[in-house]
GROMACS .gro file of C-alpha atoms in nm:
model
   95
    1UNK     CA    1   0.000   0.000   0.000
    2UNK     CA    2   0.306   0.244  -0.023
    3UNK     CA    3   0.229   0.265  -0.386
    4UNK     CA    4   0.151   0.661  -0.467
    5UNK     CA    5  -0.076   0.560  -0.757
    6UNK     CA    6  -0.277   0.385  -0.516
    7UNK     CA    7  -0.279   0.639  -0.272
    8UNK     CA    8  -0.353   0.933  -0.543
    9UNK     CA    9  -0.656   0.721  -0.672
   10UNK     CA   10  -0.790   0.650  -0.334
   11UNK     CA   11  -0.770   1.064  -0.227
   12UNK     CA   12  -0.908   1.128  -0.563
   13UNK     CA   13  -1.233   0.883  -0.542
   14UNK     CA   14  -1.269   1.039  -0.167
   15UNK     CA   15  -1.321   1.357  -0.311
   16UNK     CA   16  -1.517   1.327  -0.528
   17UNK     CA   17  -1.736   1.097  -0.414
   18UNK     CA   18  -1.724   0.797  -0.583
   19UNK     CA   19  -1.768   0.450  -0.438
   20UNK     CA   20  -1.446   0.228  -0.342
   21UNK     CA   21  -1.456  -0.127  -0.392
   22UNK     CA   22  -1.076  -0.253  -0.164
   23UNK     CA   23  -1.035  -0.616  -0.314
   24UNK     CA   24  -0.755  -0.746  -0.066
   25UNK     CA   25  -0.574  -1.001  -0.319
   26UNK     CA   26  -0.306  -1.126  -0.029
   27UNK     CA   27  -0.216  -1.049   0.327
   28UNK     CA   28  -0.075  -0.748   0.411
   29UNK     CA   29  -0.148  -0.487   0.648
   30UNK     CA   30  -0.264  -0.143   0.543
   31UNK     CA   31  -0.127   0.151   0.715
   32UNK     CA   32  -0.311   0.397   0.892
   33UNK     CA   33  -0.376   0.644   0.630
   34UNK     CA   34  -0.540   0.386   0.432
   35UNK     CA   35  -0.753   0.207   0.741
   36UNK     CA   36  -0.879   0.565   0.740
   37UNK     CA   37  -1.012   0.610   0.401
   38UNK     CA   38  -1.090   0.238   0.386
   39UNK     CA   39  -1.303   0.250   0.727
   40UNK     CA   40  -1.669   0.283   0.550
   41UNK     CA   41  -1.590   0.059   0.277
   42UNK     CA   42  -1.656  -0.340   0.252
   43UNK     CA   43  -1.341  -0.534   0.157
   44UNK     CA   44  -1.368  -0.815  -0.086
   45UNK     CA   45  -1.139  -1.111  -0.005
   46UNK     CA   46  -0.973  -1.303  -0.237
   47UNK     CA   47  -0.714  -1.480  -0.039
   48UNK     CA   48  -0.728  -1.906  -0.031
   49UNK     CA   49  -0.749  -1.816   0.388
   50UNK     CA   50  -1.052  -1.564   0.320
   51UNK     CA   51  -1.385  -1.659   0.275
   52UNK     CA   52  -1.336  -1.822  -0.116
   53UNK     CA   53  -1.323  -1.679  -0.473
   54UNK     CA   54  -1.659  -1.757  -0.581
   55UNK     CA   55  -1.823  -1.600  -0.253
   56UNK     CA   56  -1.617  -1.304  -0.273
   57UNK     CA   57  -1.751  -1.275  -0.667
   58UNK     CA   58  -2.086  -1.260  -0.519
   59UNK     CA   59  -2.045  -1.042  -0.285
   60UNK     CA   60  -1.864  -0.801  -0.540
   61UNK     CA   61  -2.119  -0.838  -0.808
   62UNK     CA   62  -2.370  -0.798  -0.607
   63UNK     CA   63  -2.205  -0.477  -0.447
   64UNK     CA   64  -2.119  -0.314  -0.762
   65UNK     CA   65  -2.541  -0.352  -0.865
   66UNK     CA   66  -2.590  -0.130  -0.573
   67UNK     CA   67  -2.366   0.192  -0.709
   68UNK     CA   68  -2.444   0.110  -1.090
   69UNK     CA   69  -2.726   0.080  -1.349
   70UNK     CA   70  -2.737   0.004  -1.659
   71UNK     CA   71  -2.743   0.339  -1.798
   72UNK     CA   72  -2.488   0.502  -1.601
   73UNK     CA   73  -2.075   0.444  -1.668
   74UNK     CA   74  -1.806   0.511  -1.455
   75UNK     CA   75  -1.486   0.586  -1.724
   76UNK     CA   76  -1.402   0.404  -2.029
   77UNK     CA   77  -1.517   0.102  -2.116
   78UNK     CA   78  -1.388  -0.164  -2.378
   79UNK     CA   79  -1.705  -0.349  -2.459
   80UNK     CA   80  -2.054  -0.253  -2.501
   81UNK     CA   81  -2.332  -0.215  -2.255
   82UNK     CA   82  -2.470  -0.587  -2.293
   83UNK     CA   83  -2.124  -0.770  -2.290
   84UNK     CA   84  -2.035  -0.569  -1.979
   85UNK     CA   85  -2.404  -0.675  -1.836
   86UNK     CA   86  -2.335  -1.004  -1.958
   87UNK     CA   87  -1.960  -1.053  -1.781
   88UNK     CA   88  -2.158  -0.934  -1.464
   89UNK     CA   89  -2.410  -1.154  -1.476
   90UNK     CA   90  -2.129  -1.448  -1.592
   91UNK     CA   91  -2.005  -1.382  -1.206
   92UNK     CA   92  -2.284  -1.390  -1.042
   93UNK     CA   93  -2.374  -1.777  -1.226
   94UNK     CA   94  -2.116  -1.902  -0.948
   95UNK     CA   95  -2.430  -1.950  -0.694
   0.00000   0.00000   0.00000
């Protein structure tokens, strides 16, 4: 978490707003600054001592439903509305 990318796009989605989404991909310990900005925020696991990849994909997905709609984008995308739908809904077929 000593990366200044990551800490530049963290203080940048604070202030203006927009939702976080922390995936934690391994273990490692966050400093301070980030426990901060992290506090209101769920994290998704995706660590083989966490709760499992395919619960973690739900719990994303179904996360990410709750911020988003259809109609609305947040930056560029690479495919069109219904594949990105479509890859969403792919995640979600784990149940």
């Amino acid at each position: 978490m000593g990366n200044e990318l990551v800490r530049d796009q963290l203080a940048f989605a604070e202030d203006k707003g927009r939702p976080i989404f922390p995936v934690v991909l391994n273990d490692l310990e966050p400093g301070l600054d980030k426990r901060y900005t992290l506090v209101r925020s769920e994290l998704f696991h995706f660590m083989a001592n966490g709760m499992g990849f395919k619960m973690s994909c739900v719990r994303l997905a179904a996360s990410l439903r709750l911020h988003f709609t259809v109609g609305q984008h947040a930056g560029s995308t690479t495919g069109s509305e219904t594949e990105e739908i479509r890859n969403l809904d792919s995640i979600e077929e784990f149940n």
